[in-house]
CSV table of C-alpha atoms in Angstrom, one decimal:
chain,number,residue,atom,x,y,z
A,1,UNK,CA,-16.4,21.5,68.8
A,2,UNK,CA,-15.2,25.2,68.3
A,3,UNK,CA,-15.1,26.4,64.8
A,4,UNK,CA,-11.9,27.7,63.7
A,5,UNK,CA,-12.8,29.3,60.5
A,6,UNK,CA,-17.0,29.9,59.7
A,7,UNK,CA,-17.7,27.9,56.9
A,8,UNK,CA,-18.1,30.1,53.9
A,9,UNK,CA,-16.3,33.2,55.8
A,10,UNK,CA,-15.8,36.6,54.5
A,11,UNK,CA,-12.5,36.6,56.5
A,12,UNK,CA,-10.1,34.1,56.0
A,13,UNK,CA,-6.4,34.0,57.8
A,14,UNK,CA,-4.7,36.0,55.4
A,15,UNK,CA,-7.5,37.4,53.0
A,16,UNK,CA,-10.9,38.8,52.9
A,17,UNK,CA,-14.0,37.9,50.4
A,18,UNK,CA,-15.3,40.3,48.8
A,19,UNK,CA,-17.4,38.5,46.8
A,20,UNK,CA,-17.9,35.0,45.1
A,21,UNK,CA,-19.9,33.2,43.0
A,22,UNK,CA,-21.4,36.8,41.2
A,23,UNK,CA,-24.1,36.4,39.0
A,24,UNK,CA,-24.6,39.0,36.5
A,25,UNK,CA,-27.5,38.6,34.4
A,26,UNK,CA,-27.9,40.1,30.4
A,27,UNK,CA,-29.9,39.4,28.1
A,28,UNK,CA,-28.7,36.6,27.0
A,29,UNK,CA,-28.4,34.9,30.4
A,30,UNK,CA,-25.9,34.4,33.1
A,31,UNK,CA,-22.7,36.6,31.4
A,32,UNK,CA,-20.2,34.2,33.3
A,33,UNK,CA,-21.6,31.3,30.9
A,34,UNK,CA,-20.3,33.2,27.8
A,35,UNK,CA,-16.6,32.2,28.9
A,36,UNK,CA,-17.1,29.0,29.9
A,37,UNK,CA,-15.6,25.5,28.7
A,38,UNK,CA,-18.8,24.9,27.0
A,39,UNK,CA,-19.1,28.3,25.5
A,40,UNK,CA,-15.2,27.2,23.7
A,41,UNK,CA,-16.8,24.7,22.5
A,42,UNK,CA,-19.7,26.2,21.1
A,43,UNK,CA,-17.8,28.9,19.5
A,44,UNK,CA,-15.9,26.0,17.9
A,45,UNK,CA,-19.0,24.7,16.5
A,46,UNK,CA,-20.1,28.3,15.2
A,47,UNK,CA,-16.7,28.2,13.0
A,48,UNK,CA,-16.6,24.6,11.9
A,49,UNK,CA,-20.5,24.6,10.3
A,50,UNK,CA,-19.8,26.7,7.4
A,51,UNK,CA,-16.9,24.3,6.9
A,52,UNK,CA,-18.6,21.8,6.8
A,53,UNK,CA,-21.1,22.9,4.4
A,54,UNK,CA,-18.2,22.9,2.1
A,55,UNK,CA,-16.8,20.0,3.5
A,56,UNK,CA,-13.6,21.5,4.0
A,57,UNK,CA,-13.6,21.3,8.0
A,58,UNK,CA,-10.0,20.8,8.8
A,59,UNK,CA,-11.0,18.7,11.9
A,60,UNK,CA,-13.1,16.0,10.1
A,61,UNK,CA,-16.3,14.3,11.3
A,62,UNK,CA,-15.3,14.3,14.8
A,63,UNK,CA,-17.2,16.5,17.3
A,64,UNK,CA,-16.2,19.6,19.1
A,65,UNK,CA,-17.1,17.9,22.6
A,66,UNK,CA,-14.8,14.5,21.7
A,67,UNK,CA,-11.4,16.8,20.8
A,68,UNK,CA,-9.4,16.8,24.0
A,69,UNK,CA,-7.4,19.8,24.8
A,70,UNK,CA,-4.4,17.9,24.2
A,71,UNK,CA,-5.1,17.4,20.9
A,72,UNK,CA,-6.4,21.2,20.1
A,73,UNK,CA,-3.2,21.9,21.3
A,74,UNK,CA,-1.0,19.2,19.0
A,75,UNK,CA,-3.0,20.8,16.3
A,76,UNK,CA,-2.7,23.9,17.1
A,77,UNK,CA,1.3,23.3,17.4
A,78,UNK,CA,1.7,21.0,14.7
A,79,UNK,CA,-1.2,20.5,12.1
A,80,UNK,CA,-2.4,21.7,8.8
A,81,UNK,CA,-2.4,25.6,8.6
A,82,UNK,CA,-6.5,25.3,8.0
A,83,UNK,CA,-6.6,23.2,11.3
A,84,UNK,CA,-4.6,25.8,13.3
A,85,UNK,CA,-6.3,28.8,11.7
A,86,UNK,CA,-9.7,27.5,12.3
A,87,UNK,CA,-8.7,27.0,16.0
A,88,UNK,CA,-6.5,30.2,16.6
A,89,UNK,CA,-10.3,32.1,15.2
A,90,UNK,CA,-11.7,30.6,17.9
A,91,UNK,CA,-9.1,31.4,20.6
A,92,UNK,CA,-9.6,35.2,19.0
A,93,UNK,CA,-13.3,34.9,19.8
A,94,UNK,CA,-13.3,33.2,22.8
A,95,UNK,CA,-10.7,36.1,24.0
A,96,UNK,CA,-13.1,38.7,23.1
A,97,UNK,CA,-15.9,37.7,25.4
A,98,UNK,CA,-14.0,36.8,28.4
A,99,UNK,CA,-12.9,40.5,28.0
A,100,UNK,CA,-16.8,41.1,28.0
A,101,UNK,CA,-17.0,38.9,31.2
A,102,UNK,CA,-14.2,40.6,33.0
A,103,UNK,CA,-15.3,44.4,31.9
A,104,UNK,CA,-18.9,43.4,33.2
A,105,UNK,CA,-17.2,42.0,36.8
A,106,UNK,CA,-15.1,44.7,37.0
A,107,UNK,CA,-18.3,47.1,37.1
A,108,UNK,CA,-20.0,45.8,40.0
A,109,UNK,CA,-18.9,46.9,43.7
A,110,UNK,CA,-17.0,44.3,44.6
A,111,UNK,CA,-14.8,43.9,42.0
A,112,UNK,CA,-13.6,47.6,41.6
A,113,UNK,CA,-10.1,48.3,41.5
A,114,UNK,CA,-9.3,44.8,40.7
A,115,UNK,CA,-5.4,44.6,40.1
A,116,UNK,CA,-4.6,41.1,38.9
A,117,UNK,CA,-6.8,38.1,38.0
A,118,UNK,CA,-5.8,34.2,38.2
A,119,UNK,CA,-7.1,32.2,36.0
A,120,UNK,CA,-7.8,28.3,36.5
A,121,UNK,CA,-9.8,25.7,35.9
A,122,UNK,CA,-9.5,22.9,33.6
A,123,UNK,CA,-9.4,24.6,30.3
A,124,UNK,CA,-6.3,26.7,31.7
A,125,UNK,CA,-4.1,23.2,31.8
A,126,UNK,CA,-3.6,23.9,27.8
A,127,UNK,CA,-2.1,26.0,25.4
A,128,UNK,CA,-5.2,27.2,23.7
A,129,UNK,CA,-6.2,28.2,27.4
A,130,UNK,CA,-3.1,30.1,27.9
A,131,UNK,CA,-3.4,32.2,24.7
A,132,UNK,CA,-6.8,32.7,25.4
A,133,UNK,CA,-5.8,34.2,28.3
A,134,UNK,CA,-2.8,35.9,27.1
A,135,UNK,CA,-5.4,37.4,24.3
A,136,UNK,CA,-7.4,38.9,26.6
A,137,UNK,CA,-5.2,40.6,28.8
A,138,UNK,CA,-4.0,42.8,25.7
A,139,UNK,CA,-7.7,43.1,24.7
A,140,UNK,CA,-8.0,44.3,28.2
A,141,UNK,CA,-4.9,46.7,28.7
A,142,UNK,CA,-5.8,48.3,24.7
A,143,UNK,CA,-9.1,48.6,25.8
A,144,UNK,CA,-7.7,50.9,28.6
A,145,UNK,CA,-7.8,48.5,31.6
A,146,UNK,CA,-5.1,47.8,33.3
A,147,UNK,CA,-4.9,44.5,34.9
A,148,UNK,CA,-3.2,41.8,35.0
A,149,UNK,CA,-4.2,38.0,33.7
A,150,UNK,CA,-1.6,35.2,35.4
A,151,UNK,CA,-2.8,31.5,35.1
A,152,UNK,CA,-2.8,29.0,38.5
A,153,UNK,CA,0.6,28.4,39.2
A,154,UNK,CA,-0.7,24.3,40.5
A,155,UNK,CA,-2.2,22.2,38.2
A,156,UNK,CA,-6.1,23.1,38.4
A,157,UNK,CA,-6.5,19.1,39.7
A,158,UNK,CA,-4.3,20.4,42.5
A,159,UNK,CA,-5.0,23.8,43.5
A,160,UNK,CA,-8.5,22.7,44.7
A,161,UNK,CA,-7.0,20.8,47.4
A,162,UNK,CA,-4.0,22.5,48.4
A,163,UNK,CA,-5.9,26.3,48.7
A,164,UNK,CA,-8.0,24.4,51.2
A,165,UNK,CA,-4.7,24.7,53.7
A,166,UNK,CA,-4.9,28.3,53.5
A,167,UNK,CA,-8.2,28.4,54.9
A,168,UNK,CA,-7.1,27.1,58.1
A,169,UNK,CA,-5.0,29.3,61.1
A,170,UNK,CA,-1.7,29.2,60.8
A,171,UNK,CA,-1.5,27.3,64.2
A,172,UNK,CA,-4.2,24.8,63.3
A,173,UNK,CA,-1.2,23.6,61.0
A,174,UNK,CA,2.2,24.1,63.0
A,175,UNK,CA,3.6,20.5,64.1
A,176,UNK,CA,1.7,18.4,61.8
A,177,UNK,CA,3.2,17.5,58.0
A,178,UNK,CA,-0.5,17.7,55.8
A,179,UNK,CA,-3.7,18.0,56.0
A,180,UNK,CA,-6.6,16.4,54.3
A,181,UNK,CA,-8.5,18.4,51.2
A,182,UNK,CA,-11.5,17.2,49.4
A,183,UNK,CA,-12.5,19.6,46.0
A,184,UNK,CA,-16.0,18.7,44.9
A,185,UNK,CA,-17.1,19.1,41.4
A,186,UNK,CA,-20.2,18.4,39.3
A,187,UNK,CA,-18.2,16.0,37.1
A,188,UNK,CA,-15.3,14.5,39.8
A,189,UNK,CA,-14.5,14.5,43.5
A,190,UNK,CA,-11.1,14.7,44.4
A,191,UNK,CA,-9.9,14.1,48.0
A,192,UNK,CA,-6.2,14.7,48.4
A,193,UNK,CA,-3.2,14.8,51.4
A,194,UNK,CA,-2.3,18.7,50.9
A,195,UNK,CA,1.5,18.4,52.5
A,196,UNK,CA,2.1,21.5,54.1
A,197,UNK,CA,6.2,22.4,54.1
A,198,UNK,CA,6.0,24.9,56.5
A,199,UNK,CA,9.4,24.2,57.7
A,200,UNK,CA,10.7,25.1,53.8
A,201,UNK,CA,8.6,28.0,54.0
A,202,UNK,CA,5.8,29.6,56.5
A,203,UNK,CA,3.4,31.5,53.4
A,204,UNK,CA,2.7,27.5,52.6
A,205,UNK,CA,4.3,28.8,48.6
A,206,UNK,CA,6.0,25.3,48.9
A,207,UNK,CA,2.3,23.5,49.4
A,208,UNK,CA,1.8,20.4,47.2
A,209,UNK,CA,-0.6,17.3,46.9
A,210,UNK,CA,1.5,14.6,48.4
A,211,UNK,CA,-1.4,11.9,47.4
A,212,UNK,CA,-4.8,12.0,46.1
A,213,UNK,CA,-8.0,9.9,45.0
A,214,UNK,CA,-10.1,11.1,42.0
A,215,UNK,CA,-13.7,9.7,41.9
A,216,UNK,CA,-15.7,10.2,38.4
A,217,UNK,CA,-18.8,11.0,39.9
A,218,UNK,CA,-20.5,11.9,36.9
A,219,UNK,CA,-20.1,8.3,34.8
A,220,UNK,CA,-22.6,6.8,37.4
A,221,UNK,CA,-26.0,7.7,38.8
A,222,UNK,CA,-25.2,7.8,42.0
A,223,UNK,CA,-27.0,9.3,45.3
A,224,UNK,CA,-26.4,11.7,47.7
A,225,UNK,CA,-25.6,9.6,50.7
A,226,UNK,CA,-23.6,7.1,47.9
A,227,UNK,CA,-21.8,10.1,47.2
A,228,UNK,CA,-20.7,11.1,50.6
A,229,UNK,CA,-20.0,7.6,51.9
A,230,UNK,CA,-17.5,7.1,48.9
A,231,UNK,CA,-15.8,10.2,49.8
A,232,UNK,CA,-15.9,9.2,53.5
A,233,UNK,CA,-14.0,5.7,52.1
A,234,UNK,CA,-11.4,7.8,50.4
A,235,UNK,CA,-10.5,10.1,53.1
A,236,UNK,CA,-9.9,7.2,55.9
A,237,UNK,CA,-7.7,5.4,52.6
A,238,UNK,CA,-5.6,8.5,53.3
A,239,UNK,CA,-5.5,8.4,56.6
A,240,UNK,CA,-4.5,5.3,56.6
A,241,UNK,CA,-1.5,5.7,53.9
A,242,UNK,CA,-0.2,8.6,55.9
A,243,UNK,CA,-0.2,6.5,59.0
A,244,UNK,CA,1.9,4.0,57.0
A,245,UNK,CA,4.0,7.1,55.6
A,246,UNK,CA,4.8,8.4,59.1
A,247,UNK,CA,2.7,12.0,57.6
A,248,UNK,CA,1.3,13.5,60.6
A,249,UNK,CA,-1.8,14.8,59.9
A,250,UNK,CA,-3.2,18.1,61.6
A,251,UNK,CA,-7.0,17.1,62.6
A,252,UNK,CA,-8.9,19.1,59.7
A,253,UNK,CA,-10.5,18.8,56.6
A,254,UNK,CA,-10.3,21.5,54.0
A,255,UNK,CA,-13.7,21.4,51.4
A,256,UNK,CA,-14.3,23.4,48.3
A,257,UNK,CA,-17.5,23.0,46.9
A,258,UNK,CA,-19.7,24.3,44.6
A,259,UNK,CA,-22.0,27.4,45.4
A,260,UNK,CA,-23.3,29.4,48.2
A,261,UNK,CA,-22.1,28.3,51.5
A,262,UNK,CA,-24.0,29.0,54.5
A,263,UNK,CA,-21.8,29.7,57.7
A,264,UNK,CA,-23.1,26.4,59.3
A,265,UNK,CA,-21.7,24.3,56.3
A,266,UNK,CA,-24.8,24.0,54.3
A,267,UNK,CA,-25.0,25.0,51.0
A,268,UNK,CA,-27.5,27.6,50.1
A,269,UNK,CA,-27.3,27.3,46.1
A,270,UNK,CA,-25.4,26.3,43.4
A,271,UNK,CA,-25.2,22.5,43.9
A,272,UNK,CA,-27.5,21.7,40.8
A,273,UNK,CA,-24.8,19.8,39.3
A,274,UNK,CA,-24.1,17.3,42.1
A,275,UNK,CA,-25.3,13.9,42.5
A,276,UNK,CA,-29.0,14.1,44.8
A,277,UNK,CA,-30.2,17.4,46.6
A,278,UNK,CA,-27.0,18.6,48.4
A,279,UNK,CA,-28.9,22.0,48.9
A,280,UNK,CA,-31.9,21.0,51.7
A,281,UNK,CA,-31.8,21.9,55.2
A,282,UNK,CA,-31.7,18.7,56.3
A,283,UNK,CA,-28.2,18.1,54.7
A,284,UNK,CA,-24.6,19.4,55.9
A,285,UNK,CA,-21.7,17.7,54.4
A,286,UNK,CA,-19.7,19.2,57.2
A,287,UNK,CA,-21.3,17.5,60.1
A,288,UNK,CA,-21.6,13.9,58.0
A,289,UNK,CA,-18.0,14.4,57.7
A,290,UNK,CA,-17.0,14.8,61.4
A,291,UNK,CA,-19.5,12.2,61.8
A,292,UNK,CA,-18.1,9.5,59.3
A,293,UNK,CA,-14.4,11.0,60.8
A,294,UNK,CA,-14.6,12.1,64.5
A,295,UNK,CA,-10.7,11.9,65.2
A,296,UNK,CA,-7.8,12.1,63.5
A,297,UNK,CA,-5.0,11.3,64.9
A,298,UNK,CA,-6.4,11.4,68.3
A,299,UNK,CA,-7.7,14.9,68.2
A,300,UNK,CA,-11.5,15.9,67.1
A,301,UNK,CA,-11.5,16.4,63.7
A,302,UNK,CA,-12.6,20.1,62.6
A,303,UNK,CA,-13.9,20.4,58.6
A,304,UNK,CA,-14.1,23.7,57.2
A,305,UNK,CA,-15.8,24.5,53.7
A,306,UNK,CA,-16.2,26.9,51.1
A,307,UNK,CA,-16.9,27.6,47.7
A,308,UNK,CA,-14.8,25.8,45.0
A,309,UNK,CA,-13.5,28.7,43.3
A,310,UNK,CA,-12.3,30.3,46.7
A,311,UNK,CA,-10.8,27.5,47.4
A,312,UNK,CA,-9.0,27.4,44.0
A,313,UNK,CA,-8.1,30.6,44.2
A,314,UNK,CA,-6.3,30.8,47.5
A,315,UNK,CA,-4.1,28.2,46.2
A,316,UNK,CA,-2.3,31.1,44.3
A,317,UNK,CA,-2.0,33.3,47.5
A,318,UNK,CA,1.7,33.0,48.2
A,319,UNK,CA,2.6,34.5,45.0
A,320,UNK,CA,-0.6,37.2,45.1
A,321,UNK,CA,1.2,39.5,47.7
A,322,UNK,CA,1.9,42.2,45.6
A,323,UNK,CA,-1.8,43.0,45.0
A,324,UNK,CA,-3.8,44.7,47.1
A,325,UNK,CA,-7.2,43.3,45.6
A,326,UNK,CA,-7.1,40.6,43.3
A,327,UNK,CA,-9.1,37.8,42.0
A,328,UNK,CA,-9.5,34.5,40.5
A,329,UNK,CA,-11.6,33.1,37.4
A,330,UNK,CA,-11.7,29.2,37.0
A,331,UNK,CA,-12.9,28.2,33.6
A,332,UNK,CA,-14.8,24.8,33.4
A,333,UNK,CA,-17.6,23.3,32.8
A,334,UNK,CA,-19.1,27.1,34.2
A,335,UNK,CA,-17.3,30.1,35.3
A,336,UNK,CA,-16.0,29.9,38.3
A,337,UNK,CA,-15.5,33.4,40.3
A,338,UNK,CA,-13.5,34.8,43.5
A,339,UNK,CA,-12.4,38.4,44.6
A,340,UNK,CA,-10.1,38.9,47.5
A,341,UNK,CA,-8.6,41.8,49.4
A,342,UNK,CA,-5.2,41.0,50.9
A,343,UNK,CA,-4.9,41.5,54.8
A,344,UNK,CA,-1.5,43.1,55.6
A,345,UNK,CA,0.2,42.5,59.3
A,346,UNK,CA,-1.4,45.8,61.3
A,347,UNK,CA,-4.6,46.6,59.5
């Protein structure tokens, strides 16, 4: 079967990699980690104990962990001044060391002369994400950098599925309505119908999740091979539903997954959080794939994977063209990362 994009490739149809999943160490740890979902979190914690000493925390007994976003948000909008103070300090701190994060990336070689940064993942889908954001591009800019911070313009469920189509030739696409996307996560696996549009418009800007499965991974102990067989069951569910549908499906799989991704489709590092060992030699999702999927639609199927953040990030191509170099930040459970270089027509 020929391979019509290396797994884990440094050029990509429209883009090149400069770098992903960068570690930077300090020391404290992992910098990345100090802008994290978690690190919000923790940072909520650090302004609630004193509070609570007093017992004047305006958020009650309840833990930092069991708030959802959306209510953070209602209070934020809506509650007590004390309640929306405590959490805009937080937003204020938060800010200031994802403008440490940044600063640090934007030191290291392949990150120079970074000209605009999406940012995605979960914690982005709320209002305290977007000031956060919004914060830290001004703490950016008066601290003399010039970029620019633009959240994911798909929900974060969705742009892991529909960047996967812009890892694929633009004529492994043409004639077909969708593809099939699978975004892997330590906590969920998504596997999604990514409908294409290419007749509305050819940079794939009018891309969108036409249906998808979501699998809570994490809630059950569950094995590697368990793991993979369930996602097998959910892409041949959508097969199936586009067959019903009349969707033609172009024969392809588009995976983002977590860490290091080897250009035969295993992954080198970075799959701690998954269910089993995901990171041996003897493992490549890829191949289990074609093997659990051979055809689709009559033709061999072809599965093409990279990291999660890449993937994520690509989703926001379309509407990246201005930049020359840009990159993506998706902010989870860790710190997702991806830089790009745009390839023009003729260079």
């Amino acid at each position: 079967m020929p391979v019509i994009t290396q797994h884990g490739a440094k050029v990509l149809p429209s883009v090149e990699v400069d770098s992903y999943n960068l570690e930077i160490r300090d020391e404290e740890g992992f910098v990345g980690d100090r802008a994290s979902r978690s690190a919000f979190t923790a940072i909520m914690d650090e302004w609630r104990e004193p509070l609570r000493k007093l017992g004047a925390d305006p958020l009650g007994d309840e833990a930092t962990e069991e708030i959802s976003k959306k209510k953070l948000d209602e209070l934020l909008a809506e509650g007590d001044p004390e309640a929306g103070g405590l959490i805009h300090s937080a937003i204020e701190a938060f800010s200031k060391e994802l403008d440490h994060v940044i600063r640090r990336f934007l030191k290291s070689a392949s990150w120079r002369a970074t000209e605009a940064i999406v940012v995605g993942g979960g914690f982005s889908d709320s209002r305290i994400g977007a000031l956060a954001v919004g914060r830290t591009e001004i703490l950016l800019k008066a601290g003399g950098k010039d970029i620019e911070l633009e959240l994911i313009r798909h929900h974060p469920d969705e742009a892991g599925l529909v960047g996967a189509a812009h890892l694929m030739p633009a004529w492994t696409l043409e004639g077909f309505d969708g593809l099939l996307a699978v975004d892997i996560g330590g906590t969920n696996i998504r596997a999604g119908v990514v409908e294409t549009n290419l007749k509305k418009s050819k940079t794939l800007d009018k891309a969108k999740v036409w249906k998808s499965e979501l699998w809570r991974h994490g809630d059950e102990k569950t094995k590697r091979d368990e793991a993979v067989d369930r996602l097998v069951d959910m892409l041949q569910d959508l097969i199936k539903i586009a067959g019903k549908d009349k969707l033609k499906l172009a024969p392809v799989i588009g995976v983002g997954c977590p860490g290091l991704i080897r250009d035969d489709g295993a992954i080198e590092t970075g799959a701690q959080n998954l269910p089993g060992n995901w990171e041996t030699k003897s493992f490549n999702l890829a191949e289990s794939l074609r093997t659990a999927i051979p055809e689709i639609g009559k033709h061999d199927t072809a599965v093409v994977m990279h990291n999660d953040a890449v993937v994520q990030g690509l989703s926001a191509l379309p509407f990246m063209s201005d930049y020359d170099r840009w990159a993506v930040l998706t902010i989870g459970t860790g710190l997702g990362n991806a830089r790009f270089t745009t390839r023009r027509k003729g260079k």
